[in-house]
Coordinates of C-alpha atoms in Angstrom, one line a residue:
Chain F
M1 CA 0.1 0.0 -0.1
F2 CA 2.6 2.5 -1.2
W3 CA 0.1 5.5 -1.2
L4 CA -0.5 5.4 2.5
Q5 CA 1.5 7.8 4.7
P6 CA 3.2 6.7 8.0
A7 CA 0.7 8.9 9.8
D8 CA -2.1 6.8 8.1
F9 CA -0.7 3.5 9.6
D10 CA -0.8 5.3 13.0
A11 CA -4.5 6.2 12.4
I12 CA -5.3 2.5 11.5
R13 CA -3.4 1.1 14.5
L14 CA -5.1 3.7 16.8
S15 CA -8.6 2.8 15.3
F16 CA -8.0 -0.8 16.1
K17 CA -6.8 0.0 19.5
V18 CA -9.8 2.1 20.3
A19 CA -12.3 -0.3 18.9
C20 CA -10.9 -3.2 20.6
A21 CA -10.6 -1.6 24.0
A22 CA -14.0 0.0 23.9
T23 CA -15.6 -3.3 22.9
L24 CA -13.8 -5.4 25.5
L25 CA -14.5 -2.8 28.3
A26 CA -18.1 -2.4 27.4
T27 CA -19.0 -6.1 27.0
P28 CA -19.1 -7.2 30.6
L29 CA -21.0 -4.1 31.5
G30 CA -23.3 -4.6 28.6
I31 CA -24.0 -8.1 29.8
G32 CA -24.6 -6.8 33.3
V33 CA -27.0 -4.2 32.1
A34 CA -28.8 -6.6 29.8
Y35 CA -29.2 -9.0 32.8
L36 CA -30.6 -6.2 35.0
L37 CA -33.2 -5.4 32.2
V38 CA -34.2 -9.0 31.3
H39 CA -34.0 -11.0 34.6
T40 CA -34.7 -8.6 37.5
R41 CA -37.6 -6.6 38.7
I42 CA -36.0 -3.4 39.9
P43 CA -37.7 -0.1 40.1
G44 CA -36.9 2.4 37.4
K45 CA -36.1 -0.1 34.8
S46 CA -37.5 2.0 32.0
L47 CA -35.3 4.9 33.2
I48 CA -32.1 2.7 32.9
E49 CA -33.4 1.6 29.5
G50 CA -33.9 5.2 28.5
I51 CA -30.4 6.3 29.6
V52 CA -28.7 3.4 28.0
N53 CA -30.4 3.8 24.6
L54 CA -30.1 7.7 24.6
P55 CA -26.7 7.6 22.8
L56 CA -28.5 5.9 19.9
V57 CA -30.7 8.8 19.2
L58 CA -28.7 11.8 20.3
P59 CA -26.2 13.4 17.9
P60 CA -22.8 12.1 18.7
V61 CA -21.5 15.6 19.0
V62 CA -23.9 16.2 21.9
I63 CA -22.7 13.1 23.6
G64 CA -19.1 14.3 23.0
Y65 CA -20.0 17.7 24.7
L66 CA -21.7 16.1 27.6
L67 CA -18.7 13.7 28.1
L68 CA -16.4 16.7 28.0
V69 CA -18.6 18.4 30.7
L70 CA -18.4 15.3 32.7
F71 CA -14.8 14.3 32.2
G72 CA -13.3 17.8 32.0
R73 CA -11.1 19.1 34.7
R74 CA -13.9 20.6 36.7
G75 CA -16.4 17.9 35.7
W76 CA -17.9 15.5 38.2
I77 CA -15.9 12.5 37.1
G78 CA -13.0 14.5 35.6
S79 CA -12.2 16.2 38.9
W80 CA -12.2 12.9 40.8
L81 CA -10.1 11.1 38.3
L82 CA -7.6 13.9 38.4
E83 CA -7.0 13.0 42.1
Y84 CA -5.6 9.7 40.7
D85 CA -3.7 11.5 38.0
I86 CA -5.9 10.2 35.2
Q87 CA -6.8 12.5 32.4
V88 CA -9.4 11.6 30.0
I89 CA -9.9 14.6 27.7
F90 CA -7.5 14.8 24.7
T91 CA -6.0 11.3 25.3
L92 CA -6.5 7.8 24.0
T93 CA -8.6 7.0 27.0
G94 CA -11.0 9.8 25.9
A95 CA -11.3 8.2 22.5
I96 CA -12.0 4.9 24.0
V97 CA -14.5 6.4 26.4
A98 CA -16.3 8.2 23.5
S99 CA -16.5 5.0 21.4
A100 CA -17.7 2.9 24.3
V101 CA -20.5 5.2 25.2
V102 CA -21.7 5.7 21.7
G103 CA -21.6 1.9 20.8
F104 CA -22.9 0.8 24.2
P105 CA -26.7 0.9 23.2
L106 CA -26.0 -1.4 20.2
L107 CA -24.3 -3.9 22.4
V108 CA -27.0 -3.9 25.2
R109 CA -29.8 -4.2 22.6
S110 CA -28.4 -7.2 20.9
I111 CA -27.4 -9.0 24.2
R112 CA -30.8 -8.2 25.6
L113 CA -32.7 -9.6 22.6
G114 CA -30.5 -12.7 22.8
M115 CA -31.2 -13.2 26.5
E116 CA -35.0 -12.7 26.1
S117 CA -35.1 -15.4 23.4
V118 CA -33.6 -18.0 25.7
D119 CA -36.4 -20.1 27.1
P120 CA -36.6 -19.5 30.9
A121 CA -37.3 -23.2 31.4
Y122 CA -33.6 -23.8 30.8
R123 CA -32.8 -21.7 33.8
Q124 CA -35.4 -23.5 35.8
V125 CA -34.0 -26.9 34.8
A126 CA -30.6 -25.8 35.9
R127 CA -32.0 -24.7 39.2
T128 CA -33.6 -28.0 39.8
L129 CA -30.3 -29.7 39.0
G130 CA -28.7 -27.9 41.9
A131 CA -27.3 -24.7 40.2
S132 CA -27.7 -21.4 42.1
G133 CA -29.2 -18.5 40.2
W134 CA -25.7 -17.1 39.2
D135 CA -24.4 -20.5 38.4
A136 CA -27.5 -21.0 36.0
F137 CA -26.8 -17.6 34.4
F138 CA -23.2 -18.2 33.6
T139 CA -23.5 -21.9 32.5
V140 CA -26.9 -21.8 30.7
T141 CA -28.3 -18.4 29.8
L142 CA -25.1 -16.7 28.9
P143 CA -23.8 -19.5 26.7
L144 CA -27.2 -19.8 25.1
S145 CA -27.3 -16.0 24.2
G146 CA -23.5 -16.2 23.1
K147 CA -24.3 -15.6 19.5
A148 CA -26.2 -12.4 20.5
V149 CA -23.4 -11.3 22.6
F150 CA -21.0 -11.8 19.7
A151 CA -23.2 -10.0 17.3
G152 CA -23.4 -7.1 19.8
M153 CA -19.7 -7.0 20.0
T154 CA -19.3 -7.0 16.3
L155 CA -21.8 -4.1 15.9
M156 CA -20.1 -2.1 18.7
F157 CA -16.7 -2.8 17.1
A158 CA -17.8 -1.6 13.7
R159 CA -19.4 1.5 15.3
S160 CA -16.2 2.3 17.2
L161 CA -14.2 2.0 14.1
G162 CA -16.4 4.8 12.6
E163 CA -16.9 6.9 15.6
F164 CA -16.2 10.6 14.9
G165 CA -18.5 13.2 16.6
A166 CA -18.0 12.3 20.2
T167 CA -14.3 11.4 19.8
I168 CA -13.3 14.8 18.1
I169 CA -14.9 16.7 21.0
L170 CA -13.7 14.6 23.9
A171 CA -10.4 13.5 22.6
G172 CA -9.6 16.0 19.8
N173 CA -7.9 15.3 16.6
I174 CA -4.1 14.8 17.7
P175 CA -2.1 12.7 15.1
G176 CA -0.6 9.7 16.7
V177 CA -2.5 10.1 20.0
T178 CA -6.2 10.3 19.2
Q179 CA -6.5 10.6 15.4
T180 CA -8.4 7.5 14.1
I181 CA -9.3 6.8 10.7
P182 CA -12.4 9.0 10.4
L183 CA -10.6 11.8 12.0
A184 CA -7.7 11.4 9.7
I185 CA -10.0 11.5 6.7
Y186 CA -11.6 14.6 8.0
E187 CA -8.3 16.3 8.3
Y188 CA -7.3 15.4 4.7
T189 CA -10.5 16.6 3.3
S190 CA -10.1 19.9 5.0
S191 CA -6.7 20.6 3.8
P192 CA -5.8 21.5 0.2
G193 CA -4.7 18.6 -2.0
G194 CA -5.6 16.0 0.5
D195 CA -8.4 14.4 -1.6
R196 CA -6.3 11.5 -2.9
M197 CA -5.0 10.5 0.6
A198 CA -8.6 10.8 2.0
L199 CA -9.7 8.4 -0.7
S200 CA -7.1 5.9 0.0
L201 CA -8.0 5.9 3.7
C202 CA -11.7 5.6 2.7
L203 CA -10.8 2.4 0.9
V204 CA -8.9 1.1 3.9
S205 CA -12.0 1.9 6.0
I206 CA -14.3 0.0 3.6
A207 CA -12.0 -3.0 3.5
L208 CA -11.9 -3.0 7.3
S209 CA -15.6 -2.9 7.7
F210 CA -16.1 -5.6 5.2
M211 CA -13.6 -7.7 7.1
V212 CA -15.6 -7.3 10.3
L213 CA -18.8 -8.4 8.5
L214 CA -17.0 -11.5 7.0
V215 CA -15.6 -12.4 10.5
S216 CA -18.9 -12.0 12.2
G217 CA -20.7 -14.0 9.6
A218 CA -18.2 -16.9 9.8
A219 CA -18.3 -16.8 13.5
G220 CA -22.1 -16.8 13.6
K221 CA -22.0 -19.9 11.5
T222 CA -19.7 -21.6 13.7
L223 CA -21.8 -20.8 16.7
D224 CA -24.9 -22.1 14.9
R225 CA -23.2 -25.4 14.2
R226 CA -22.6 -26.1 17.9
Chain G
M1 CA -41.9 -40.5 50.8
R2 CA -44.4 -38.3 52.6
L3 CA -45.3 -35.0 51.0
V4 CA -47.6 -32.7 52.8
V5 CA -48.8 -29.6 50.8
S6 CA -51.1 -27.0 52.0
A7 CA -50.7 -24.0 49.6
H8 CA -52.6 -21.3 48.1
K9 CA -51.6 -19.3 44.9
Q10 CA -53.4 -16.9 42.8
L11 CA -52.2 -16.7 39.1
G12 CA -54.1 -14.0 37.4
R13 CA -57.6 -15.2 37.4
F14 CA -56.6 -18.8 38.1
R15 CA -57.0 -19.8 41.8
F16 CA -54.8 -22.7 42.9
H17 CA -55.3 -24.4 46.3
A18 CA -53.8 -27.6 47.3
D19 CA -54.3 -29.4 50.5
C20 CA -52.9 -33.0 50.5
D21 CA -50.9 -35.4 52.4
L22 CA -49.3 -37.9 50.0
T23 CA -47.5 -41.0 51.2
G24 CA -46.1 -43.7 48.9
H25 CA -43.4 -44.5 46.5
R26 CA -45.2 -43.9 43.3
V27 CA -47.8 -41.3 43.4
G28 CA -49.7 -39.9 40.4
L29 CA -51.2 -36.5 39.9
F30 CA -54.1 -36.8 37.6
G31 CA -56.4 -34.3 36.1
P32 CA -57.4 -32.6 32.8
S33 CA -55.2 -29.9 31.3
G34 CA -55.5 -26.6 33.1
S35 CA -56.4 -28.3 36.5
G36 CA -53.3 -27.0 38.2
K37 CA -51.1 -30.1 38.1
S38 CA -48.1 -28.3 36.6
T39 CA -48.7 -25.4 39.1
L40 CA -48.4 -27.9 41.9
M41 CA -45.3 -29.3 40.5
H42 CA -43.6 -25.9 40.2
L43 CA -44.6 -25.1 43.8
I44 CA -43.0 -28.3 45.1
A45 CA -39.9 -27.8 43.0
G46 CA -39.5 -24.3 44.2
L47 CA -39.9 -22.7 40.8
L48 CA -43.1 -20.9 42.0
K49 CA -43.7 -19.4 45.3
P50 CA -47.0 -20.0 47.1
D51 CA -48.9 -16.9 48.3
H52 CA -49.2 -18.7 51.6
G53 CA -49.2 -22.1 53.1
S54 CA -46.6 -24.8 53.7
I55 CA -44.9 -27.6 51.8
R56 CA -42.9 -30.3 53.5
L57 CA -41.2 -33.4 52.2
D58 CA -40.4 -36.1 54.8
D59 CA -39.0 -34.0 57.7
T60 CA -37.8 -31.2 55.6
V61 CA -39.8 -28.0 55.4
L62 CA -39.5 -26.8 51.8
F63 CA -41.7 -23.8 52.2
D64 CA -43.6 -22.2 55.2
S65 CA -45.1 -18.7 54.9
R66 CA -45.6 -18.4 58.7
L67 CA -41.9 -19.4 59.5
G68 CA -40.6 -17.5 56.5
I69 CA -38.9 -20.5 55.0
N70 CA -38.5 -20.8 51.2
L71 CA -35.8 -23.2 50.2
P72 CA -34.4 -22.3 46.7
P73 CA -34.9 -25.0 44.0
E74 CA -31.2 -26.0 44.1
Q75 CA -31.4 -26.8 47.8
R76 CA -34.6 -28.9 47.8
R77 CA -33.0 -31.9 46.1
I78 CA -36.1 -32.6 44.0
G79 CA -35.5 -33.7 40.4
V80 CA -37.9 -32.6 37.7
V81 CA -38.3 -34.1 34.2
F82 CA -40.3 -31.7 32.0
Q83 CA -42.6 -32.5 29.2
H84 CA -40.2 -31.2 26.7
A85 CA -37.0 -32.5 28.0
H86 CA -35.3 -29.1 28.0
L87 CA -31.8 -30.5 27.4
F88 CA -29.2 -27.9 27.3
P89 CA -28.7 -27.3 23.5
H90 CA -25.1 -26.1 24.0
L91 CA -23.9 -29.2 25.8
S92 CA -23.3 -32.6 24.7
V93 CA -25.3 -35.6 26.1
R94 CA -22.5 -36.4 28.5
R95 CA -22.3 -32.9 29.9
N96 CA -26.1 -32.7 30.2
L97 CA -26.2 -35.8 32.2
L98 CA -23.3 -34.7 34.4
Y99 CA -24.6 -31.1 34.9
G100 CA -26.5 -31.8 38.0
W101 CA -24.2 -34.6 39.2
R102 CA -21.3 -32.2 39.4
R103 CA -23.4 -29.9 41.5
T104 CA -24.4 -32.6 43.9
P105 CA -22.3 -32.6 47.1
E106 CA -20.0 -35.7 47.2
P107 CA -21.5 -37.4 50.3
Q108 CA -24.9 -37.5 48.6
R109 CA -23.8 -38.9 45.2
H110 CA -24.9 -42.5 45.7
I111 CA -25.8 -43.1 42.0
E112 CA -22.9 -43.5 39.7
P113 CA -23.1 -42.1 36.0
E114 CA -22.1 -45.4 34.6
A115 CA -25.0 -47.2 36.2
I116 CA -27.5 -44.8 34.9
I117 CA -26.1 -44.7 31.5
E118 CA -26.2 -48.4 31.3
A119 CA -29.7 -48.6 32.7
L120 CA -31.0 -46.1 30.2
H121 CA -28.9 -47.4 27.2
L122 CA -27.2 -44.1 26.6
G123 CA -23.8 -45.3 26.0
H124 CA -23.7 -44.8 22.3
L125 CA -25.1 -41.2 22.6
L126 CA -22.8 -39.6 25.0
D127 CA -20.7 -37.6 22.7
R128 CA -23.5 -36.4 20.5
G129 CA -25.2 -32.9 20.6
V130 CA -28.6 -33.1 21.9
N131 CA -30.2 -31.5 18.9
L132 CA -29.9 -34.8 17.0
L133 CA -31.6 -37.0 19.4
S134 CA -35.0 -38.5 18.8
G135 CA -38.0 -37.7 21.3
G136 CA -37.6 -40.9 23.3
E137 CA -33.8 -40.4 23.6
R138 CA -34.2 -36.9 24.7
Q139 CA -36.6 -38.0 27.6
R140 CA -34.2 -40.8 28.5
V141 CA -31.3 -38.3 28.8
A142 CA -33.6 -35.8 30.7
L143 CA -34.5 -38.6 33.2
G144 CA -30.8 -39.6 33.6
R145 CA -29.8 -36.1 34.3
A146 CA -32.4 -35.8 37.0
V147 CA -31.7 -39.1 38.5
L148 CA -27.9 -38.3 38.7
T149 CA -28.6 -35.4 41.2
C150 CA -29.6 -38.2 43.5
P151 CA -32.8 -36.5 44.4
R152 CA -35.1 -37.3 47.3
L153 CA -38.1 -37.1 44.9
I154 CA -38.5 -37.0 41.1
L155 CA -41.3 -35.0 39.6
M156 CA -42.3 -36.0 36.1
D157 CA -44.5 -33.5 34.3
E158 CA -46.3 -35.3 31.4
P159 CA -43.0 -36.9 30.3
L160 CA -44.6 -39.2 27.8
T161 CA -47.1 -36.7 26.3
G162 CA -46.0 -35.8 22.9
L163 CA -44.3 -39.1 22.1
D164 CA -46.1 -41.5 19.8
E165 CA -47.9 -44.6 21.2
E166 CA -45.1 -47.0 20.4
L167 CA -42.3 -44.9 21.8
K168 CA -44.3 -44.4 25.0
F169 CA -44.4 -47.9 25.7
Q170 CA -40.8 -48.5 24.8
I171 CA -39.8 -45.8 27.4
M172 CA -41.9 -47.1 30.2
P173 CA -39.9 -50.2 31.0
Y174 CA -36.8 -47.8 31.3
L175 CA -38.7 -45.6 33.7
N176 CA -39.9 -48.6 35.7
S177 CA -36.4 -50.1 35.9
V178 CA -34.8 -46.9 36.9
F179 CA -37.2 -46.1 39.6
S180 CA -37.2 -49.5 41.2
R181 CA -33.5 -50.0 40.8
F182 CA -32.3 -46.7 42.3
D183 CA -35.2 -46.5 44.7
I184 CA -36.3 -43.0 44.1
P185 CA -39.9 -41.9 44.9
L186 CA -41.8 -40.6 42.0
L187 CA -44.6 -38.0 41.5
F188 CA -45.8 -38.6 38.1
I189 CA -48.1 -36.1 36.4
S190 CA -50.4 -36.9 33.5
H191 CA -53.7 -36.7 32.1
S192 CA -53.7 -40.1 30.7
L193 CA -55.4 -42.8 32.7
L194 CA -53.5 -45.6 31.1
E195 CA -50.1 -44.0 32.0
M196 CA -51.4 -43.6 35.6
R197 CA -52.3 -47.2 35.8
L198 CA -48.9 -48.3 34.4
M199 CA -46.7 -46.0 36.4
T200 CA -48.3 -45.3 39.7
E201 CA -49.9 -46.9 42.7
Q202 CA -51.9 -44.1 44.2
V203 CA -53.3 -41.1 42.5
L204 CA -54.1 -37.6 43.7
V205 CA -56.9 -36.1 41.5
M206 CA -56.9 -32.4 40.7
E207 CA -59.8 -30.5 39.2
Q208 CA -60.0 -26.7 38.5
G209 CA -57.0 -25.8 40.5
E210 CA -57.9 -27.9 43.6
T211 CA -56.8 -31.2 44.9
K212 CA -59.8 -33.3 45.1
R213 CA -59.3 -36.8 46.4
Q214 CA -56.8 -39.6 46.7
T215 CA -57.5 -43.0 45.2
S216 CA -55.7 -45.9 43.6
A217 CA -55.0 -46.0 39.9
E218 CA -57.2 -48.9 39.5
E219 CA -60.1 -47.4 41.3
L220 CA -59.8 -44.3 39.2
A221 CA -60.1 -46.3 36.0
Q222 CA -63.2 -48.1 37.2
A223 CA -64.7 -44.8 38.3
A224 CA -64.0 -43.3 34.9
W225 CA -65.9 -46.1 33.3
A226 CA -69.2 -44.7 34.5
A227 CA -68.8 -41.6 32.4
P228 CA -70.4 -41.8 29.1
R229 CA -68.3 -43.2 26.2
Q230 CA -65.6 -44.4 28.4
G231 CA -64.4 -47.9 28.1
Y232 CA -62.2 -50.0 30.3
V233 CA -59.0 -52.0 29.5
N234 CA -57.8 -54.8 31.6
L235 CA -54.1 -54.5 32.2
L236 CA -52.6 -58.0 32.5
K237 CA -49.1 -58.8 33.7
L238 CA -47.9 -61.9 32.0
G239 CA -44.6 -63.8 32.6
R240 CA -42.3 -65.1 30.0
P241 CA -44.1 -66.9 27.1
E242 CA -43.6 -70.5 26.1
P243 CA -44.2 -71.5 22.4
L244 CA -47.3 -73.4 21.8
G245 CA -47.5 -74.4 18.1
D246 CA -47.4 -71.1 16.2
L247 CA -48.9 -69.3 19.3
W248 CA -47.5 -68.3 22.7
S249 CA -48.6 -69.4 26.0
Y250 CA -48.4 -67.3 29.1
Q251 CA -48.9 -67.9 32.8
W252 CA -51.5 -65.7 34.3
G253 CA -52.2 -66.5 37.9
E254 CA -53.3 -70.2 38.0
A255 CA -54.5 -70.2 34.4
R256 CA -52.5 -70.1 31.2
L257 CA -53.4 -67.8 28.4
I258 CA -52.8 -68.3 24.7
L259 CA -51.8 -65.2 22.7
T260 CA -50.8 -64.6 19.1
E261 CA -48.3 -62.0 20.2
H262 CA -44.7 -62.8 21.5
A263 CA -43.1 -60.8 24.2
E264 CA -39.4 -61.1 25.2
H265 CA -39.3 -59.6 28.8
R266 CA -39.6 -61.5 32.1
E267 CA -42.6 -59.3 32.9
N268 CA -44.9 -58.0 30.2
V269 CA -48.0 -55.9 30.2
F270 CA -50.9 -56.6 27.8
E271 CA -54.1 -54.6 27.4
L272 CA -57.4 -56.4 26.9
D273 CA -60.5 -54.3 26.2
A274 CA -63.4 -55.2 28.4
R275 CA -65.6 -55.5 25.4
D276 CA -63.5 -58.1 23.8
I277 CA -64.4 -60.8 26.4
L278 CA -67.4 -63.0 25.7
L279 CA -69.4 -64.7 28.5
F280 CA -70.9 -68.1 28.3
K281 CA -73.1 -69.8 30.8
R282 CA -71.5 -73.3 30.3
H283 CA -68.4 -74.4 28.6
P284 CA -68.7 -74.2 24.9
E285 CA -67.4 -77.4 23.5
A286 CA -65.7 -76.0 20.5
T287 CA -65.0 -72.4 19.7
S288 CA -62.5 -70.4 17.5
A289 CA -61.4 -68.5 20.6
R290 CA -58.4 -70.0 22.3
N291 CA -58.9 -68.9 25.9
L292 CA -61.7 -70.2 28.0
L293 CA -61.6 -69.3 31.6
P294 CA -63.9 -70.5 34.3
C295 CA -64.7 -67.6 36.5
T296 CA -67.1 -66.4 39.2
V297 CA -69.0 -63.1 39.0
R298 CA -67.9 -60.9 41.8
K299 CA -69.9 -57.8 41.2
L300 CA -72.4 -56.2 38.5
F301 CA -72.7 -52.6 38.0
T302 CA -75.0 -51.0 35.3
V303 CA -74.8 -47.6 33.8
G304 CA -77.3 -46.7 30.9
N305 CA -77.1 -49.6 28.4
R306 CA -73.7 -50.9 29.7
V307 CA -73.1 -53.5 32.5
R308 CA -69.7 -53.8 34.0
V309 CA -69.1 -57.4 35.3
E310 CA -66.3 -58.0 37.7
L311 CA -64.9 -61.6 37.4
Q312 CA -62.7 -63.5 39.7
C313 CA -60.6 -66.0 37.8
G314 CA -58.6 -67.9 40.5
S315 CA -56.5 -65.2 42.2
R316 CA -56.9 -62.6 39.3
Q317 CA -59.6 -60.3 38.3
L318 CA -61.0 -59.5 35.0
I319 CA -63.6 -56.8 34.0
V320 CA -66.0 -57.5 31.3
Q321 CA -68.4 -55.0 29.6
I322 CA -71.7 -56.3 28.3
V323 CA -75.1 -55.0 27.6
P324 CA -78.2 -55.3 30.1
E325 CA -79.9 -57.7 27.7
S326 CA -77.1 -60.3 27.8
M327 CA -77.0 -60.0 31.6
R328 CA -80.7 -61.1 31.8
E329 CA -80.4 -63.8 29.3
L330 CA -77.4 -65.3 31.0
G331 CA -79.1 -64.8 34.4
L332 CA -75.9 -63.2 35.8
E333 CA -75.8 -62.5 39.5
E334 CA -73.2 -62.3 42.0
G335 CA -71.4 -65.6 42.9
R336 CA -72.6 -67.3 39.6
E337 CA -70.1 -69.4 37.7
V338 CA -69.5 -68.3 34.1
V339 CA -67.0 -69.0 31.3
A340 CA -65.0 -66.0 29.9
V341 CA -63.9 -66.5 26.3
I342 CA -61.2 -64.5 24.8
K343 CA -59.6 -64.6 21.4
A344 CA -55.9 -65.1 21.2
S345 CA -55.6 -62.0 19.2
S346 CA -57.6 -59.8 21.5
F347 CA -54.5 -59.0 23.6
R348 CA -52.2 -56.0 22.7
R349 CA -48.9 -55.8 24.1
L350 CA -48.0 -52.5 25.9
I351 CA -44.8 -53.1 27.7

């Protein structure tokens, strides 16, 4: 790929890092939230559901701004994190946080649908066979919704690869630090003569997305066969 | 086993109330669908919580609303076999079987997996996925899985419903052998009278969400006969057959019966419809029927245009259904000697 600049490779590497980290960090949390929504009868369930789904309908820029307010030096979370010397804004962590928040509803939705489609009788059988509630969840419900968890992770990964609005506000557009593929494309298109380089990164982006689809399709089939 | 249930539960508009004291090794729970049989099973297993009341099994309190006791299902040690086996689709047959066994504390594991695998003939299926099993195999695995938790009681919720006739009777010997070999009390739920008679000794009858009465399976079948368009089948336990020309001869009490059908087990169950038996006043000298049994009339019972005749044949009993006209012509009355005539082909092998 002779037409790619060294900075472009940085962007590709960063995109992968951000998408992987965001997906892996969000998955346990997504499973937990889906469990709360499906299997428990807690008050304010619809409120939790609303908050989780909000990023799906809000403009990413708005989310980015809200995150900036929260994680800024004087924000609720930001000021607390500062005590431990952790800075979120304009860092790789910021990019990961932005991607995780934006992709989270996709993940939860998918896992939740999967868990709801598991016949509750399996859990009951597991309980009568001597499994506690948690044991039954981890050995029966979760494996049976494994396909949905994986589908949710794929969706979230793909969404994170393309995250732009929230990232640029929370993490900025710093080459080599927070500049992922979409941000790099944005920079190319806004500088004179960058069209060619923008196009080559677009092609990389298309190839990557297609690969994600292929991998998820293949994995889905393997899970089916089990 | 002694199971004492006194529980109340409101499910939407369905009111469930159980009040019973069951003692026995093989108890049936009989009633039409929607009568609350499954609700009672869920309450006993701990999958549903009564609104108030108490449930105790032997000397363990499973639930008591006044004492605030509600043992979770995993601590009740009650095995359940559901109508749809509900084998875990993501596990192999082996791992399904061992799911409960692995979770059973070591001191309580008195049944070895090898023994149950052999008793249920599951050896060749162990490494298969459960989605490729037939209906009968699935139920056998589900039973093995429940038995391997070494439970104090096994609940079977219509385990044979949904299997075809032939398969049903193929599975019953497995059930019988497992329950007698491993000595586990059984609560068998079904709406089939025949299954009740083959699987249980005592029966608790449920109707419209309430436990009604306790009776024996045999009495239940005889009581059901009084309802219009209900027949009665005699269930005959016959030993190993001996060849007799091209027919088979079986010992039945003091008499020998001649059948067209061969059976290979040591104990076989045949059904004989009460309407397929003819009664003669005296011994007919020659007849095409192969079985001629001298009997005594024990009891007569008339409903509409049907008469139920209870016969004593040596130590065994036989129930015959005739019409009132025949009863008058034969001059039937209690204590009278008659000859019951049965064709060799009237018997149908069940188990």
